[in-house]
XYZ file of C-alpha atoms in Angstrom:
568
model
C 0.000 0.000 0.000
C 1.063 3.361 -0.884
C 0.801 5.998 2.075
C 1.347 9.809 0.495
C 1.844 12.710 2.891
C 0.854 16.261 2.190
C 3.900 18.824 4.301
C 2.149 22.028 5.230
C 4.833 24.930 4.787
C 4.498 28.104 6.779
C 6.390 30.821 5.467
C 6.911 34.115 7.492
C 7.749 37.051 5.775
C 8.283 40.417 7.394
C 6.116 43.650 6.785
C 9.211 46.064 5.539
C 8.672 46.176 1.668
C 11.709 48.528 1.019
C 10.193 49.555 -2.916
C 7.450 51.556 -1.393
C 8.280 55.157 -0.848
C 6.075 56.398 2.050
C 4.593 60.051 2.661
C 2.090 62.110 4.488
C 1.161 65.016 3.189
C -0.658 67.796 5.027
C -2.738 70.273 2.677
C -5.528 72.102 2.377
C -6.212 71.417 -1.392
C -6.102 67.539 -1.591
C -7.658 68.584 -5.617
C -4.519 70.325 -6.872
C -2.361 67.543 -5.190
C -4.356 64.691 -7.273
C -4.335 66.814 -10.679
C -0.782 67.911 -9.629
C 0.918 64.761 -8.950
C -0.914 63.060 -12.175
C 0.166 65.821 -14.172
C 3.652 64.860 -13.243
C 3.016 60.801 -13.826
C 0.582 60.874 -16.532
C 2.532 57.356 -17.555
C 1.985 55.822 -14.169
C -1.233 53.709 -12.572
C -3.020 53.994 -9.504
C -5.597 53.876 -6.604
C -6.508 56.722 -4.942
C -8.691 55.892 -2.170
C -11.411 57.608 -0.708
C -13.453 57.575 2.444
C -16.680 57.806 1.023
C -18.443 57.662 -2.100
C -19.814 61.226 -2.379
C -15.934 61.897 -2.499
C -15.381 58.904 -5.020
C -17.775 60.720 -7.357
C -16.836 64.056 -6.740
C -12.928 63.655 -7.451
C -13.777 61.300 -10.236
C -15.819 64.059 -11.854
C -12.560 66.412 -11.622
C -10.104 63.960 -13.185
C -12.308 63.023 -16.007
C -13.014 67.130 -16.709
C -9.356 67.080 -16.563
C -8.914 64.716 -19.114
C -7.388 62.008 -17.073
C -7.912 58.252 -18.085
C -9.296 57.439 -14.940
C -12.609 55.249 -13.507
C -14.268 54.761 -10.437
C -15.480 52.061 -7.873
C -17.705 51.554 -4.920
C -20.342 49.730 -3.751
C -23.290 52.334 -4.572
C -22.682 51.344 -8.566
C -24.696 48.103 -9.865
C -22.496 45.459 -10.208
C -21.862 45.598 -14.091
C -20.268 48.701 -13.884
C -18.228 48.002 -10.924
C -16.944 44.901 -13.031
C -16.310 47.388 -16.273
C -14.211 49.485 -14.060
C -12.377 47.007 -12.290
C -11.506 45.546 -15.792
C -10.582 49.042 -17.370
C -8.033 49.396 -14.833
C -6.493 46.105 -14.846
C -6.242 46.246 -18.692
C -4.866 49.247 -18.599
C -7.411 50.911 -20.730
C -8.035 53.810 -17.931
C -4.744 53.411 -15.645
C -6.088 55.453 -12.737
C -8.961 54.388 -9.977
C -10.797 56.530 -7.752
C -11.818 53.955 -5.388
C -13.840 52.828 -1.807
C -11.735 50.533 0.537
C -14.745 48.369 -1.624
C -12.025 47.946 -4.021
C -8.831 45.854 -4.001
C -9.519 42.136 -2.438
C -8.574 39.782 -5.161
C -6.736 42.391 -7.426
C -3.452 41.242 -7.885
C -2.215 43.680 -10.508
C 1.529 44.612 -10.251
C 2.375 47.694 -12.251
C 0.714 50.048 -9.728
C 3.081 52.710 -9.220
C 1.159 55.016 -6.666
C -1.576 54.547 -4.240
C -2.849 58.046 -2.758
C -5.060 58.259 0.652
C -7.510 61.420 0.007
C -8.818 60.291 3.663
C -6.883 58.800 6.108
C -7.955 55.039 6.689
C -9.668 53.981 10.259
C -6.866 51.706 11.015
C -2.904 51.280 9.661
C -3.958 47.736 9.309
C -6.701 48.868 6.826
C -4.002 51.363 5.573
C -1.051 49.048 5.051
C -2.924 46.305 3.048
C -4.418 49.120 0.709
C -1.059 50.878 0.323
C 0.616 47.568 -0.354
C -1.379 47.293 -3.126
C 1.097 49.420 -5.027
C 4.520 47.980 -6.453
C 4.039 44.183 -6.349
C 6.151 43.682 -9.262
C 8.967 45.108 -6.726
C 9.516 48.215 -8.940
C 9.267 51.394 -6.568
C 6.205 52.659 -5.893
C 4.627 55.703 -3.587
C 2.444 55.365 -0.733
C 0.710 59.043 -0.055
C -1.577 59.975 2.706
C -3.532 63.509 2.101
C -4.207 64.396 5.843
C -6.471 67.040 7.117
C -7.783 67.784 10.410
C -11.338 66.962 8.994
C -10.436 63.033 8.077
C -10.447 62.153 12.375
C -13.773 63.829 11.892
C -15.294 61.554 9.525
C -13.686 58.274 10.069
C -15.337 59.251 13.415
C -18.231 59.763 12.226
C -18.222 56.818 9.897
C -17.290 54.277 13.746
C -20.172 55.953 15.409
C -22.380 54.362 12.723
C -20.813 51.140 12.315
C -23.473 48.098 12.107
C -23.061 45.903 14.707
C -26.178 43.614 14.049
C -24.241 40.634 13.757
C -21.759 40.966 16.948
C -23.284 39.943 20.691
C -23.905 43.335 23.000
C -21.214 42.024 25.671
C -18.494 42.283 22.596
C -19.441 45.710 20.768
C -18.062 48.484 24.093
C -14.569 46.087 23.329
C -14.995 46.339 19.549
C -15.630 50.142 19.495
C -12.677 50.639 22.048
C -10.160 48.914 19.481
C -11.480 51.475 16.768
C -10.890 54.243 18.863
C -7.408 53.058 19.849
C -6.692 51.894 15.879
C -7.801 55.517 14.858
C -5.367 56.973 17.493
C -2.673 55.248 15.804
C -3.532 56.566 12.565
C -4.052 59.947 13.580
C -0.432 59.700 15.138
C 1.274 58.132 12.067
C -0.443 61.704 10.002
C 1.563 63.630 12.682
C 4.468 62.357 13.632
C 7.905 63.990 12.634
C 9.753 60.172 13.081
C 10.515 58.098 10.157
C 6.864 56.894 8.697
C 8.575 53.281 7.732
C 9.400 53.034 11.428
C 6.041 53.975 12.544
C 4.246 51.288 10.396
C 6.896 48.131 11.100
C 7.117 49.578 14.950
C 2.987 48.865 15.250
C 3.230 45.638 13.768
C 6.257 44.439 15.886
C 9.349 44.978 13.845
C 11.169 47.811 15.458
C 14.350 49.275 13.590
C 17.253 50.677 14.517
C 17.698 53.385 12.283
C 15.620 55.338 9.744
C 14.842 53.799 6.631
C 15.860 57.058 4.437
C 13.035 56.287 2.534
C 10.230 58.196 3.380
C 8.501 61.860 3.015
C 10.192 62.487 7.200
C 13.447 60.811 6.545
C 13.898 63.390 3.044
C 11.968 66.463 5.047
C 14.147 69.388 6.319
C 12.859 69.979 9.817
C 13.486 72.348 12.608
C 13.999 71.132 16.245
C 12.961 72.989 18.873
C 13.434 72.654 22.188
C 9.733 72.636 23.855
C 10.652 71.502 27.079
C 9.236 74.324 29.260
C 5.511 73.958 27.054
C 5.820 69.930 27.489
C 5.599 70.789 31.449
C 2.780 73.279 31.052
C 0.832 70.771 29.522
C 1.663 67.949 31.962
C 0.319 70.417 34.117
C -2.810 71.216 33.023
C -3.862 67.358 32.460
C -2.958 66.921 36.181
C -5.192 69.740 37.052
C -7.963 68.330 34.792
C -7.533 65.325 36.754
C -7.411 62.601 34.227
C -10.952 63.923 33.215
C -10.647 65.656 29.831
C -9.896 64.925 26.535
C -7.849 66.446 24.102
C -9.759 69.300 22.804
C -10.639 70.444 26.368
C -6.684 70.315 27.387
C -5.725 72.564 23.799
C -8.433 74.931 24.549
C -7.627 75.346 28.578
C -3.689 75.913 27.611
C -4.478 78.616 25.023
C -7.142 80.478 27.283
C -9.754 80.119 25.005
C -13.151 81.753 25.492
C -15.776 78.688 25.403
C -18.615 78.287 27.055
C -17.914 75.048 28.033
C -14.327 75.557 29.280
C -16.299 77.918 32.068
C -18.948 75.173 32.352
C -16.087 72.646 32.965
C -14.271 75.749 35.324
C -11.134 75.003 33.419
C -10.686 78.581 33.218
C -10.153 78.148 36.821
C -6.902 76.607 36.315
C -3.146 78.203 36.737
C -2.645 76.352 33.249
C -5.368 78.714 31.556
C -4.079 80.273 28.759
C -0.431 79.894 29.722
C 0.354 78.991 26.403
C -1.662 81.392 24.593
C 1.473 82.199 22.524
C 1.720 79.215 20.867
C -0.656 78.084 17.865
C -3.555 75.108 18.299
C -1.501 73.245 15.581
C 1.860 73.270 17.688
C -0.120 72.303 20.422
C -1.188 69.279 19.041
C 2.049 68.825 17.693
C 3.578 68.637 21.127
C 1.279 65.990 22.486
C 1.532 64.039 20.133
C 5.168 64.210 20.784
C 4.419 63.380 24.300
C 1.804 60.468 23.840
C 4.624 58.695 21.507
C 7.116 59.201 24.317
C 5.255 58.034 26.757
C 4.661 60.756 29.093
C 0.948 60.785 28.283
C -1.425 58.347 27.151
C -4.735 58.707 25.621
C -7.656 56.260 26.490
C -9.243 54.351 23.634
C -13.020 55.139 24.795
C -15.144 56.918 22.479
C -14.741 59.995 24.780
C -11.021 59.493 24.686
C -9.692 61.390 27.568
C -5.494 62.447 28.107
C -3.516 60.769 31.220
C -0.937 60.955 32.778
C 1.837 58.569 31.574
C 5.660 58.221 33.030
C 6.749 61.240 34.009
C 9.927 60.405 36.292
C 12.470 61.154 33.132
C 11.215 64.567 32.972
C 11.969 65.634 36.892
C 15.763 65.197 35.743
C 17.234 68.485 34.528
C 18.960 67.362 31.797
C 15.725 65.732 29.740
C 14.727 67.997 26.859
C 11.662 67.449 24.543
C 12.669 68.497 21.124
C 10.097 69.143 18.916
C 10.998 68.567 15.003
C 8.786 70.969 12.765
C 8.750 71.550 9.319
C 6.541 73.842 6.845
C 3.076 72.686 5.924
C 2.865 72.232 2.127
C 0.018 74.689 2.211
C 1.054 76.486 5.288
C -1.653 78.078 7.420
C -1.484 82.297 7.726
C -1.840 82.950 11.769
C -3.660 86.339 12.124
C -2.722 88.486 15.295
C -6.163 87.252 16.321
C -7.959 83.624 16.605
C -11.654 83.699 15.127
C -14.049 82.127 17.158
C -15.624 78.771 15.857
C -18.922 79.003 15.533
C -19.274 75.833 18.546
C -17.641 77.450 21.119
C -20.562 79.131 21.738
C -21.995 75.968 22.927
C -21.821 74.287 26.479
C -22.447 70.569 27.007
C -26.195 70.696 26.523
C -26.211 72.860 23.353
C -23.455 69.997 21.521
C -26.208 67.493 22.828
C -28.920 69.692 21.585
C -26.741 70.304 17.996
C -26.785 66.182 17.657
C -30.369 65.821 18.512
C -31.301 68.638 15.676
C -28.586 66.669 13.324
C -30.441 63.663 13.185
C -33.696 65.198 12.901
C -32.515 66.670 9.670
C -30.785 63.564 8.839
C -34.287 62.151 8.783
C -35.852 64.590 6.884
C -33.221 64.565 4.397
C -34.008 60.513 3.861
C -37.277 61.496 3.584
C -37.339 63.774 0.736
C -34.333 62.097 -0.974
C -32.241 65.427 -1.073
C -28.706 65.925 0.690
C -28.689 67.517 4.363
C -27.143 70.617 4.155
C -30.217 71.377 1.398
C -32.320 71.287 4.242
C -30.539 73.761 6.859
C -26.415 73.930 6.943
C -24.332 73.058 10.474
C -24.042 76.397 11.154
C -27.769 77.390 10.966
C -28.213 74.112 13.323
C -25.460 75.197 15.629
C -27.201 78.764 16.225
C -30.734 76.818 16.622
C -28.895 74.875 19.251
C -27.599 78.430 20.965
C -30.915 80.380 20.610
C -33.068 77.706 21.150
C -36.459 79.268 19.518
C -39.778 78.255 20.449
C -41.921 80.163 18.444
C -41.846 81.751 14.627
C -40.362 84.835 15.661
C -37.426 83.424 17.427
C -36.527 81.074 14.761
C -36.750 83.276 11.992
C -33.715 85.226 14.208
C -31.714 82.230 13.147
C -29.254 82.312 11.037
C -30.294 80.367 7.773
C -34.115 80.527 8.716
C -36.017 81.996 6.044
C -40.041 82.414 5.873
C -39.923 79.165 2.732
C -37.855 76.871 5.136
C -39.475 78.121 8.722
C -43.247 77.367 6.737
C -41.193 73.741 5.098
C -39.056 72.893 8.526
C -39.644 74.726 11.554
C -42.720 73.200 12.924
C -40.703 69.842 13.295
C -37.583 71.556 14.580
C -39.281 73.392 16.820
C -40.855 70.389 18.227
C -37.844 68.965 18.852
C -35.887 71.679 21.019
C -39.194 71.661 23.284
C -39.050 68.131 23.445
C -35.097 68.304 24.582
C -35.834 71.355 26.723
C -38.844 69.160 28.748
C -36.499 66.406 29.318
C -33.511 68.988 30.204
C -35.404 71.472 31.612
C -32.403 73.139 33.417
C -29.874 72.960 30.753
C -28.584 76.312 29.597
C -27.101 75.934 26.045
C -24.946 78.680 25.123
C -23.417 81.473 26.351
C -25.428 83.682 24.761
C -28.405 82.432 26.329
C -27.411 83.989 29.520
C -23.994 84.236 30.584
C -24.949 85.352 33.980
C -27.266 83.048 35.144
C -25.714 80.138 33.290
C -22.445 80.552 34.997
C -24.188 80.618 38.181
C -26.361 77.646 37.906
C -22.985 76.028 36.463
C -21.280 76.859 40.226
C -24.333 76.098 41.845
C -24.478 72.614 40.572
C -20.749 72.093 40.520
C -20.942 72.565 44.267
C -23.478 70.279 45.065
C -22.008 67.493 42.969
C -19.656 64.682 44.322
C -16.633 63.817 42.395
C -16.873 59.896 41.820
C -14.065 57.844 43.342
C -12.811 54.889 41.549
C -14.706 51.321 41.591
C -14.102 49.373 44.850
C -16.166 46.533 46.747
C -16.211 47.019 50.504
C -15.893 43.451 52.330
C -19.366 42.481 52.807
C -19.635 43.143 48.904
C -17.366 40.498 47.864
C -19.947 37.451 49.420
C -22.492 38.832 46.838
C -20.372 37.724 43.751
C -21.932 34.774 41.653
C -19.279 32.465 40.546
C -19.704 30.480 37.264
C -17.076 28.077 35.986
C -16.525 30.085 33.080
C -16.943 33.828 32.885
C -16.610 36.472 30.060
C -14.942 39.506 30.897
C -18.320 41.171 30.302
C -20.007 39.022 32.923
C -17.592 39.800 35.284
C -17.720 43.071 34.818
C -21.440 43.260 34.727
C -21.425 41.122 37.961
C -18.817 43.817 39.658
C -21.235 47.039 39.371
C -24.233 44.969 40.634
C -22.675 43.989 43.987
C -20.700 47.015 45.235
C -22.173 48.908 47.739
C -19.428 51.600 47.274
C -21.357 55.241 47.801
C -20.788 57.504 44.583
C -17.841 55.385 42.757
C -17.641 55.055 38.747
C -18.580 52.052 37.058
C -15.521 49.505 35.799
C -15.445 48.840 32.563
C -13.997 45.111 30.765
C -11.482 47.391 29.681
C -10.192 48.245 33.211
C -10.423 44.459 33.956
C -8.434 43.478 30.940
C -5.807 46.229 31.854
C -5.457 44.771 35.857
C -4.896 41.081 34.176
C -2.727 42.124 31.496
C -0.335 43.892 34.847
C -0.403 40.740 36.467
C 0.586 38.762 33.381
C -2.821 36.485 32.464
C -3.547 38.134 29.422
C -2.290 39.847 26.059
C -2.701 42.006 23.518
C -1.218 41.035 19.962
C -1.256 41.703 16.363
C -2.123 38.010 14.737
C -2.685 38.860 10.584
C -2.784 42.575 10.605
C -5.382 42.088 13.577
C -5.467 42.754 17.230
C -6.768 39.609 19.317
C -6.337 39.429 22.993
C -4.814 35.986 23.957
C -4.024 34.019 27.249
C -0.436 34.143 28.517
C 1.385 30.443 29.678
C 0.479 31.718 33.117
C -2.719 32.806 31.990
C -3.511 29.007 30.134
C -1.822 27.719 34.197
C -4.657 29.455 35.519
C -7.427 27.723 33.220
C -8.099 30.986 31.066
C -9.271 29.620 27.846
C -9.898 30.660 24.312
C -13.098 29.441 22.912
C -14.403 30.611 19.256
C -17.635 31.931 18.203
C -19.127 32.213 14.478
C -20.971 35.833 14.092
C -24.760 35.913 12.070
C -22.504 36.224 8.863
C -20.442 33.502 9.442
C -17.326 34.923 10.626
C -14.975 33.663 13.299
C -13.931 35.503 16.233
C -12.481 34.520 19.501
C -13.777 34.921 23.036
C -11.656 34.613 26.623
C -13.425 33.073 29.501
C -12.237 33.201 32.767
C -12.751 30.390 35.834
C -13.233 30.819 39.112
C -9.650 31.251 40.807
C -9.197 34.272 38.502
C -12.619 35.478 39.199
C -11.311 35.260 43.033
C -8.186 37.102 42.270
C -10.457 40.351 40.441
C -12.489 40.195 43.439
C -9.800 40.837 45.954
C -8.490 43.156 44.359
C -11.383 45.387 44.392
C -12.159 44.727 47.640
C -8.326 46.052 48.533
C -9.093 48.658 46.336
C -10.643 50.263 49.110
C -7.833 51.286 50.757
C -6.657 53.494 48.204
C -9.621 55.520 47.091
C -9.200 57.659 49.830
């Protein structure tokens, strides 16, 4: 009898692909950089990605009234057309793409000599395999990222909607936590000054000596400075705000800006405010981004992302400088002797939640009638709604935006729905402009009456209450940890802070397994009897799930319970 034996062959390759030529480029006109850089290759193919199809269309539209040989893709076109343009550009026939992250799986052609980013991706795993989609035949190729303030915006904007119909509730808070942190990343790869090769191979666990001299940073001329005395300020202010805040608050408190809801928040209070009103918003976020990659601050991965403090021993040593390297925008913004006011600083806590509420109102009318949002009343117009809050056809024809034709079309339903927010809110003062006086008062007046919440504990006749199972997901355990603690005015714990305590101790892990982040049992974690079991979502894909037994239950427990001691 003949026995034959099929050897399975892993082969590990690293991610450094030394052809590609990476760059981030941060302009105002991402248009004239597409027709620009063309205009320079008209010989060469590529992708240029997009976050969204309006933009697919839109940029599309230019190239081809440009006379570029270019096509489109997403997944709004019928499927024969999709197939046409996926054709035209492998043949050659139109050599450029304006594309969805739709496009891509399964294309395999190799003479791609540039892959642009109009929008910065949600994720550098999302962003590497899309940008390695350039240069396969091992020819060099360019990798460009457009970057403007306004892509964190939207990819924001685009994770607050994502569908989660097919993922269990105790697995979404996790899910949306990754995004946040994976947009983080991104968002730091846009600004760093560090070699952008580095950055990429760094995240996925190849760190490199040197800089690869290959990239827009590594070819950039930039300018240290030495920002050493503004690094403390900063440090400063987010241990003033406590741990509390999140990076727009911390910006805003440091340059002594004049929002209503830096008073609501009494930031304004602090020795920090506006001791750095010299310095510009953009070298502001420059320097903490600086910090957060050094490790002096880190940034929480919640949807509300809020700035800690990190390690700051190095810094109490006289010698430790933060250098700062800075180079000149490609479109460079023109400071004015005087910062203009955006048009939401007006707004305190309750006029943003207002603004939302009066968003998806037009949202819905705008699905309604088939017809874009902005037709039906712009941001702005919405954002002075929110501040003036009219309730009857006088006030809301003070609005900005709010004609007689769109007040007789609209303002009966919008109307409706700032009474209906100011019956369940019935205290909430909006903007400042609603009335300075008495809203700062009934700010201090509540501020004074309000406990600040202590961190989660269990007192000792709490930990009796705990219902051990033999297996327990870090949801459950969570879940299980609010319901028993007796603890007077303490926040709730989150599976995040219970994955954080177990990955201290040594249990548990976080890694990057193909380009994706799964959190894994340790060998002391498996010693404990932490498993790994896998689960098959409502569209038939695999994903894995930790449960936890009872001695590590016991361990989480404790240390609650000993938490106690420290809270005070």
């Amino acid at each position: 009898m003949c026995l034959s034996y099929r050897i399975r062959r892993s082969v590990v390759t690293g991610f450094n692909r030394e052809n590609l030529y990476f760059d981030v480029e941060t302009i105002r006109s991402k248009d004239d950089y597409v027709l620009e850089y063309i205009k320079k290759h008209p010989d060469d193919s590529g992708i240029i990605y997009c976050a969204t199809r309006k933009n697919v269309d839109t940029l599309y539209e230019l190239l081809s009234g440009a006379g570029v040989p270019a096509t489109r893709y997403h997944a709004g076109m019928n499927n024969e057309d999709r197939k046409e343009s996926q054709d035209d550009f492998i043949y050659d026939r139109l050599p450029v793409i304006v594309a969805t992250n739709a496009f891509g799986m399964g294309i395999d052609k190799s003479n791609v000599r540039f892959v642009i980013h109009y929008n910065m991706p949600q994720s550098m795993e999302n962003y590497y395999q899309e940008a390695g989609r350039a240069g396969r035949d091992g020819e060099p190729s360019q990798c460009i990222m457009l970057f403007s303030a306004q892509d964190i915006m939207i990819n924001k904007f685009l994770l607050e909607h994502k569908d989660f119909t097919d993922i269990p509730d105790e697995d979404i808070e996790l899910i949306k936590q990754r995004d946040a942190r994976r947009l983080q990343v991104m968002e730091g790869y846009c600004r760093t000054s560090g070699c952008l090769r580095n950055y990429i191979l760094a995240y996925f666990g190849e760190k490199q000596e040197k800089p690869c001299d290959s990239c827009g940073n590594c070819h950039r001329e930039f300018t240290e400075i030495d920002m050493t005395g503004d690094a403390k300020q900063i440090i400063n202010c987010v241990y003033e705000a406590k741990g509390r805040y999140g990076l727009n608050i911390i910006i805003g408190t440091l340059l002594g800006a004049d929002r209503a809801r830096l008073r609501e928040l009494r930031t304004t209070d602090y020795k920090t405010y506006g001791v750095l009103k010299n310095r510009t918003e953009s070298e502001l976020r420059l320097l903490i981004s600086q910090l957060l990659l050094d490790g002096y601050l880190y940034q929480t991965a919640d949807k509300y992302s809020v700035i800690r403090m990190g390690n700051i021993e190095p810094l109490k040593c006289s010698d430790t400088r933060i250098l700062v390297r800075t180079y000149k925008d490609s479109e460079p913004e023109h400071q004015t002797a005087r910062r203009s006011r955006k048009s939401t600083d007006t707004l305190t806590k309750a006029g943003y939640e207002l603004f939302d509420v009066l968003r998806k109102l037009r949202l819905t009318i705008a699905r309604e009638e088939g017809i874009p949002p902005y037709i039906i009343f712009s941001d702005r117009t919405l954002i002075d709604m929110s501040a003036k809050v009219p309730r009857d056809r006088a006030a809301m024809l003070s609005v900005s935006g709010v004609g007689e034709v769109k007040y007789d079309k609209y303002g009966d339903r919008f109307m409706e729905a700032i009474a209906a927010f100011l019956n369940d809110n019935p205290d909430s003062i909006t903007s400042i402009e609603e009335n300075r006086v008495v809203s700062e008062e009934r700010i201090r007046s509540r501020e004074k009456g309000k406990k600040q919440k202590r961190p989660f504990y269990l007192n000792p006749e709490d930990c009796d209450k705990f219902a051990y199972k033999d297996l327990y997901r870090l949801s459950e355990i969570k879940d299980e940890l609010n319901r028993i603690t007796s603890a007077d005015n303490v926040k709730h714990i989150f599976g995040t802070d219970i994955f954080r305590l177990l990955t201290s101790i040594g249990y548990v892990e976080e890694r990057q397994i193909d380009g994706r982040s799964v959190q894994i049992q340790t060998e002391l974690g498996i010693s404990k009897g932490i498993v790994t079991i896998e689960r098959i979502s409502k569209r038939g894909n695999t994903y894995t799930v930790l449960l936890y037994p009872p001695v590590v239950q016991k361990e989480i427990v404790e240390h609650y319970q000993a938490e106690k001691t420290r809270t005070y």
